[in-house]
PDB file of C-alpha atoms in Angstrom:
ATOM      1  CA  GLY A   1      -1.913  -3.832  -1.518  1.00 86.00           C
ATOM      2  CA  ILE A   2       1.490  -6.387  -2.011  1.00 93.00           C
ATOM      3  CA  ALA A   3       1.477  -9.585   0.857  1.00 93.00           C
ATOM      4  CA  THR A   4       4.582  -9.905   0.412  1.00 94.00           C
ATOM      5  CA  GLY A   5       5.000 -12.320   3.230  1.00 94.00           C
ATOM      6  CA  ALA A   6       7.524 -11.306   5.494  1.00 96.00           C
ATOM      7  CA  ASN A   7       8.330  -6.834   5.444  1.00 96.00           C
ATOM      8  CA  GLU A   8      11.538  -7.874   7.655  1.00 96.00           C
ATOM      9  CA  PHE A   9      13.402  -8.644   4.914  1.00 98.00           C
ATOM     10  CA  PHE A  10      10.740  -7.101   1.897  1.00 98.00           C
ATOM     11  CA  ALA A  11      11.502  -3.354   3.679  1.00 98.00           C
ATOM     12  CA  ILE A  12      14.718  -1.949   2.824  1.00 98.00           C
ATOM     13  CA  ASN A  13      15.430   1.734   3.875  1.00 98.00           C
ATOM     14  CA  LYS A  14      17.632   3.916   2.178  1.00 97.00           C
ATOM     15  CA  THR A  15      20.635   2.648   5.008  1.00 98.00           C
ATOM     16  CA  ARG A  16      20.226  -0.420   4.773  1.00 98.00           C
ATOM     17  CA  ALA A  17      20.425  -0.991   0.432  1.00 98.00           C
ATOM     18  CA  LYS A  18      23.061   0.634   0.284  1.00 98.00           C
ATOM     19  CA  GLU A  19      25.409  -0.818   3.568  1.00 98.00           C
ATOM     20  CA  LEU A  20      23.726  -4.178   1.105  1.00 97.00           C
ATOM     21  CA  GLY A  21      25.176  -2.279  -2.345  1.00 98.00           C
ATOM     22  CA  ILE A  22      21.309  -3.448  -3.330  1.00 98.00           C
ATOM     23  CA  PRO A  23      21.419  -1.665  -6.484  1.00 97.00           C
ATOM     24  CA  ASN A  24      17.544   0.943  -6.944  1.00 96.00           C
ATOM     25  CA  LYS A  25      16.314  -1.216  -9.246  1.00 97.00           C
ATOM     26  CA  ASN A  26      15.905  -4.114  -7.248  1.00 97.00           C
ATOM     27  CA  LEU A  27      14.048  -1.190  -5.334  1.00 98.00           C
ATOM     28  CA  ALA A  28       9.832  -0.029  -5.535  1.00 97.00           C
ATOM     29  CA  LYS A  29       9.442   2.816  -3.232  1.00 98.00           C
ATOM     30  CA  CYS A  30       6.592   1.761  -1.483  1.00 98.00           C
ATOM     31  CA  ILE A  31       4.484   2.412   1.988  1.00 98.00           C
ATOM     32  CA  THR A  32       5.063   0.309   3.853  1.00 97.00           C
ATOM     33  CA  LYS A  33       3.989   1.081   6.574  1.00 96.00           C
ATOM     34  CA  SER A  34      -0.362   2.841   7.626  1.00 95.00           C
ATOM     35  CA  GLN A  35       1.864   5.545  10.404  1.00 95.00           C
ATOM     36  CA  GLN A  36       3.950   6.625   7.761  1.00 98.00           C
ATOM     37  CA  ILE A  37       1.032   8.518   5.716  1.00 97.00           C
ATOM     38  CA  LYS A  38       0.339  11.517   8.575  1.00 95.00           C
ATOM     39  CA  LYS A  39      -2.169  13.438   5.780  1.00 96.00           C
ATOM     40  CA  LEU A  40      -5.617  12.962   3.463  1.00 97.00           C
ATOM     41  CA  ILE A  41      -2.907  13.754   0.883  1.00 98.00           C
ATOM     42  CA  PHE A  42       0.904  11.950  -0.243  1.00 98.00           C
ATOM     43  CA  THR A  43       2.816  13.467  -2.744  1.00 98.00           C
ATOM     44  CA  GLU A  44       6.521  12.458  -3.947  1.00 98.00           C
ATOM     45  CA  THR A  45       7.626  15.036  -1.361  1.00 98.00           C
ATOM     46  CA  ASP A  46       6.212  13.493   1.120  1.00 98.00           C
ATOM     47  CA  PHE A  47       7.607   9.791  -0.222  1.00 98.00           C
ATOM     48  CA  ASP A  48      11.654  12.092  -0.251  1.00 98.00           C
ATOM     49  CA  GLU A  49      10.234  12.652   3.224  1.00 98.00           C
ATOM     50  CA  LEU A  50      10.244   9.098   4.913  1.00 98.00           C
ATOM     51  CA  VAL A  51      13.454   9.065   2.723  1.00 98.00           C
ATOM     52  CA  LYS A  52      15.497  11.286   4.326  1.00 98.00           C
ATOM     53  CA  LEU A  53      14.149  10.000   7.382  1.00 98.00           C
ATOM     54  CA  ASP A  54      15.433   7.233   6.479  1.00 98.00           C
ATOM     55  CA  LYS A  55      12.053   4.764   7.045  1.00 98.00           C
ATOM     56  CA  PRO A  56      11.766   1.613   5.286  1.00 98.00           C
ATOM     57  CA  VAL A  57       9.360   3.168   1.587  1.00 98.00           C
ATOM     58  CA  PHE A  58      11.095   0.471  -0.029  1.00 98.00           C
ATOM     59  CA  CYS A  59      10.632  -3.038  -0.948  1.00 98.00           C
ATOM     60  CA  PHE A  60      12.995  -5.734  -1.954  1.00 98.00           C
ATOM     61  CA  ASN A  61      11.802  -6.018  -5.654  1.00 96.00           C
ATOM     62  CA  VAL A  62      14.303  -7.582  -8.020  1.00 96.00           C
ATOM     63  CA  LYS A  63      13.679  -7.221 -11.331  1.00 95.00           C
ATOM     64  CA  ASP A  64      18.112  -8.584 -12.383  1.00 93.00           C
ATOM     65  CA  LEU A  65      19.241 -11.230 -10.957  1.00 94.00           C
ATOM     66  CA  ASN A  66      22.090 -10.676 -12.508  1.00 93.00           C
ATOM     67  CA  ASP A  67      23.480  -8.815  -9.515  1.00 95.00           C
ATOM     68  CA  LYS A  68      25.960  -9.514  -6.684  1.00 97.00           C
ATOM     69  CA  ALA A  69      24.447  -7.667  -4.210  1.00 97.00           C
ATOM     70  CA  THR A  70      21.152  -8.695  -4.734  1.00 97.00           C
ATOM     71  CA  LEU A  71      22.090 -12.280  -4.669  1.00 97.00           C
ATOM     72  CA  ASN A  72      23.994 -12.219  -1.389  1.00 98.00           C
ATOM     73  CA  TYR A  73      20.714 -10.563   0.013  1.00 98.00           C
ATOM     74  CA  ILE A  74      18.658 -13.265  -1.063  1.00 98.00           C
ATOM     75  CA  ARG A  75      21.144 -15.910   0.147  1.00 98.00           C
ATOM     76  CA  TYR A  76      20.435 -14.460   3.603  1.00 98.00           C
ATOM     77  CA  GLY A  77      16.922 -14.369   3.735  1.00 98.00           C
ATOM     78  CA  GLU A  78      17.072 -17.896   2.768  1.00 98.00           C
ATOM     79  CA  LYS A  79      19.296 -18.997   5.910  1.00 98.00           C
ATOM     80  CA  LYS A  80      16.844 -16.787   7.775  1.00 97.00           C
ATOM     81  CA  GLY A  81      14.613 -19.171   6.138  1.00 97.00           C
ATOM     82  CA  TYR A  82      11.881 -16.529   5.503  1.00 97.00           C
ATOM     83  CA  ASN A  83      11.732 -18.372   2.242  1.00 97.00           C
ATOM     84  CA  ASN A  84       9.938 -21.032   4.438  1.00 96.00           C
ATOM     85  CA  ARG A  85       7.139 -18.711   5.551  1.00 96.00           C
ATOM     86  CA  TYR A  86       3.541 -19.357   4.518  1.00 95.00           C
ATOM     87  CA  LEU A  87       3.610 -16.664   1.303  1.00 95.00           C
ATOM     88  CA  THR A  88       6.754 -16.979   0.268  1.00 96.00           C
ATOM     89  CA  ARG A  89       7.485 -20.540   0.539  1.00 94.00           C
ATOM     90  CA  ASN A  90       4.199 -21.163  -2.393  1.00 94.00           C
ATOM     91  CA  ARG A  91       5.971 -18.146  -4.622  1.00 94.00           C
ATOM     92  CA  SER A  92       8.176 -19.349  -7.343  1.00 94.00           C
ATOM     93  CA  PRO A  93      10.619 -17.574  -6.954  1.00 96.00           C
ATOM     94  CA  TRP A  94       9.978 -17.228  -2.745  1.00 97.00           C
ATOM     95  CA  PHE A  95      11.629 -13.402  -3.338  1.00 97.00           C
ATOM     96  CA  LYS A  96       9.070 -12.073  -6.286  1.00 95.00           C
ATOM     97  CA  VAL A  97       6.484 -10.234  -5.110  1.00 94.00           C
ATOM     98  CA  GLU A  98       3.497  -9.310  -7.230  1.00 92.00           C
ATOM     99  CA  HIS A  99       3.148  -6.622 -10.016  1.00 92.00           C
ATOM    100  CA  ARG A 100       1.396  -2.810  -8.412  1.00 92.00           C
ATOM    101  CA  LYS A 101       1.086   0.299  -9.497  1.00 95.00           C
ATOM    102  CA  PRO A 102       0.318   3.038  -7.261  1.00 97.00           C
ATOM    103  CA  ALA A 103      -2.832   2.857  -6.462  1.00 96.00           C
ATOM    104  CA  PRO A 104      -4.426   7.019  -6.208  1.00 97.00           C
ATOM    105  CA  ILE A 105      -6.636   6.351  -3.192  1.00 95.00           C
ATOM    106  CA  LEU A 106      -5.748   3.682  -0.212  1.00 96.00           C
ATOM    107  CA  PHE A 107      -8.228   2.939   2.159  1.00 92.00           C
ATOM    108  CA  GLY A 108      -6.190   2.240   6.124  1.00 91.00           C
ATOM    109  CA  VAL A 109      -6.736  -1.332   7.035  1.00 88.00           C
ATOM    110  CA  PHE A 110      -7.258  -0.878  10.268  1.00 82.00           C
ATOM    111  CA  ASN A 111      -8.896   1.873  12.187  1.00 78.00           C
ATOM    112  CA  ARG A 112     -10.291   3.399  15.874  1.00 76.00           C
ATOM    113  CA  GLY A 113     -12.979   5.570  13.511  1.00 77.00           C
ATOM    114  CA  ARG A 114     -13.497   7.892  10.662  1.00 85.00           C
ATOM    115  CA  LEU A 115     -11.074   5.182   7.661  1.00 86.00           C
ATOM    116  CA  LYS A 116      -8.011   7.148   6.959  1.00 93.00           C
ATOM    117  CA  VAL A 117      -8.121   7.126   3.337  1.00 95.00           C
ATOM    118  CA  VAL A 118      -5.531   8.423   1.283  1.00 97.00           C
ATOM    119  CA  ARG A 119      -4.929  10.300  -2.457  1.00 98.00           C
ATOM    120  CA  ASN A 120      -2.062   9.210  -3.309  1.00 98.00           C
ATOM    121  CA  PHE A 121      -0.692  11.164  -5.949  1.00 98.00           C
ATOM    122  CA  SER A 122       2.853   9.652  -4.818  1.00 98.00           C
ATOM    123  CA  SER A 123       4.744   6.691  -7.775  1.00 98.00           C
ATOM    124  CA  ALA A 124       4.348   4.505  -4.407  1.00 98.00           C
ATOM    125  CA  ILE A 125       3.583   1.093  -4.354  1.00 98.00           C
ATOM    126  CA  ASN A 126       2.171   0.097  -0.585  1.00 97.00           C
ATOM    127  CA  PHE A 127       2.142  -3.041   1.125  1.00 97.00           C
ATOM    128  CA  THR A 128      -1.060  -4.508   3.254  1.00 93.00           C
ATOM    129  CA  CYS A 129      -1.591  -1.581   5.784  1.00 93.00           C
ATOM    130  CA  PHE A 130      -3.958  -0.427   3.318  1.00 94.00           C
ATOM    131  CA  HIS A 131      -6.013  -1.318   0.784  1.00 91.00           C
ATOM    132  CA  ALA A 132      -5.560  -0.117  -2.516  1.00 92.00           C
ATOM    133  CA  PHE A 133      -8.137   0.951  -4.676  1.00 90.00           C
ATOM    134  CA  TYR A 134      -7.793   0.975  -8.783  1.00 90.00           C
ATOM    135  CA  PRO A 135     -10.851   2.706 -10.256  1.00 86.00           C
ATOM    136  CA  ASN A 136     -12.324   1.641 -13.527  1.00 84.00           C
ATOM    137  CA  MET A 137     -12.607   3.808 -16.440  1.00 84.00           C
ATOM    138  CA  PHE A 138     -15.523   5.708 -15.150  1.00 79.00           C
ATOM    139  CA  GLY A 139     -13.746   6.247 -11.689  1.00 79.00           C
ATOM    140  CA  MET A 140     -10.739   7.348 -13.307  1.00 85.00           C
ATOM    141  CA  ASN A 141     -12.417  11.360 -14.675  1.00 84.00           C
ATOM    142  CA  ILE A 142     -14.145  10.524 -11.577  1.00 86.00           C
ATOM    143  CA  LEU A 143     -11.068   9.906  -8.290  1.00 91.00           C
ATOM    144  CA  ASN A 144     -10.924  13.640  -6.828  1.00 92.00           C
ATOM    145  CA  LYS A 145     -15.031  14.351  -6.180  1.00 90.00           C
ATOM    146  CA  LEU A 146     -15.169   9.710  -4.639  1.00 90.00           C
ATOM    147  CA  PHE A 147     -12.313  11.179  -2.391  1.00 93.00           C
ATOM    148  CA  VAL A 148     -13.830  13.790  -1.271  1.00 92.00           C
ATOM    149  CA  TYR A 149     -16.840  10.981  -0.989  1.00 88.00           C
ATOM    150  CA  PHE A 150     -14.603   9.225   1.344  1.00 88.00           C
ATOM    151  CA  ILE A 151     -13.515  11.348   3.170  1.00 93.00           C
ATOM    152  CA  SER A 152     -16.533  13.194   3.694  1.00 90.00           C
ATOM    153  CA  ASP A 153     -19.080  12.274   7.116  1.00 91.00           C
ATOM    154  CA  PHE A 154     -21.593  10.984   5.442  1.00 87.00           C
ATOM    155  CA  GLY A 155     -19.606   8.347   3.171  1.00 84.00           C
ATOM    156  CA  GLN A 156     -17.478   8.053   6.025  1.00 86.00           C
ATOM    157  CA  LYS A 157     -21.314   6.755   8.017  1.00 85.00           C
ATOM    158  CA  ILE A 158     -21.532   4.360   4.956  1.00 80.00           C
ATOM    159  CA  ILE A 159     -18.210   2.991   4.633  1.00 77.00           C
ATOM    160  CA  HIS A 160     -18.709   2.114   7.822  1.00 74.00           C
ATOM    161  CA  LEU A 161     -22.060  -0.353   7.183  1.00 75.00           C
ATOM    162  CA  ASN A 162     -19.336  -2.533   5.624  1.00 63.00           C
ATOM    163  CA  LYS A 163     -16.881  -2.867   8.765  1.00 61.00           C
ATOM    164  CA  ARG A 164     -15.718  -5.468  11.669  1.00 63.00           C
ATOM    165  CA  ILE A 165     -15.543  -4.631  15.008  1.00 63.00           C
ATOM    166  CA  TYR A 166     -12.945  -6.068  16.739  1.00 64.00           C
ATOM    167  CA  GLY A 167     -12.273  -5.505  20.269  1.00 63.00           C
ATOM    168  CA  ASP A 168     -11.339  -1.947  22.138  1.00 67.00           C
ATOM    169  CA  LYS A 169     -13.111  -0.475  19.413  1.00 67.00           C
ATOM    170  CA  LEU A 170     -10.812  -1.791  16.662  1.00 72.00           C
ATOM    171  CA  ASP A 171     -12.305  -1.110  12.634  1.00 71.00           C
ATOM    172  CA  LYS A 172     -11.225  -3.930   9.906  1.00 73.00           C
ATOM    173  CA  PHE A 173     -12.134  -3.173   6.801  1.00 69.00           C
ATOM    174  CA  GLU A 174     -11.096  -5.854   3.729  1.00 70.00           C
ATOM    175  CA  PRO A 175     -11.259  -5.565   0.455  1.00 66.00           C
ATOM    176  CA  ARG A 176     -14.942  -7.139   0.225  1.00 66.00           C
ATOM    177  CA  ASP A 177     -16.147  -4.986   2.424  1.00 59.00           C
ATOM    178  CA  LEU A 178     -15.111  -2.199   0.851  1.00 60.00           C
ATOM    179  CA  ASN A 179     -15.786  -3.282  -2.953  1.00 59.00           C
ATOM    180  CA  ASP A 180     -19.585  -3.482  -1.113  1.00 60.00           C
ATOM    181  CA  VAL A 181     -19.520   0.459   0.075  1.00 62.00           C
ATOM    182  CA  MET A 182     -22.563   2.056  -1.144  1.00 58.00           C
ATOM    183  CA  CYS A 183     -21.148   5.202  -3.305  1.00 61.00           C
ATOM    184  CA  PRO A 184     -22.791   8.705  -5.785  1.00 58.00           C
ATOM    185  CA  ASN A 185     -24.056   6.743  -9.533  1.00 56.00           C
ATOM    186  CA  LEU A 186     -21.827   9.076 -12.360  1.00 59.00           C
ATOM    187  CA  ASP A 187     -24.966  10.319 -12.751  1.00 61.00           C
ATOM    188  CA  GLN A 188     -24.986  11.205  -9.288  1.00 59.00           C
ATOM    189  CA  PHE A 189     -21.843  13.169  -8.949  1.00 60.00           C
ATOM    190  CA  ASN A 190     -22.256  14.838 -12.749  1.00 62.00           C
ATOM    191  CA  LEU A 191     -24.312  17.039 -10.597  1.00 62.00           C
ATOM    192  CA  VAL A 192     -21.035  18.760  -8.676  1.00 61.00           C
ATOM    193  CA  THR A 193     -19.571  20.766 -10.631  1.00 60.00           C
ATOM    194  CA  ASP A 194     -15.554  21.340 -10.435  1.00 56.00           C
ATOM    195  CA  ASP A 195     -15.510  24.461 -10.596  1.00 53.00           C
TER     196      ASP A 195
END
């Protein structure tokens, strides 16, 4: 996911964006907290519902610096010291977030029990509350099969072999942990039909 270094600055709800006058072109649809997704499948309709509930589901993502409201918000961030945080002070410009495409599968970072796996059909990117799964050209053809594997009891057991355990049975998955997860190969997946 996108590490902003200052989520309280970069995550904005519809009301605040409107109050500030930040144009849509400088906002990206974004899942900013894991709790925003409660189902296995997340759609554009689900995202729109979060917007209606005025959740902070937009990322300040500057595309056009020739906008007065955008410049004012950047100055506000500098006044608050967001530009001097560890991640932001090492970026140029400090308010530039990495460019990401929406991930078709999202993995929760922290969990107790089952790993949170979400099939993302929305156009929303995500913060670091989720690991974004981008399949290679072979995986694109079996995305739904991969998703079903990841949410299955068997897949969950395999995935949990690569977890880190913190206090109070809190599990954390790092991106490299998920990269090392065993998964059926293409031939095995092809034994399963889409019928």
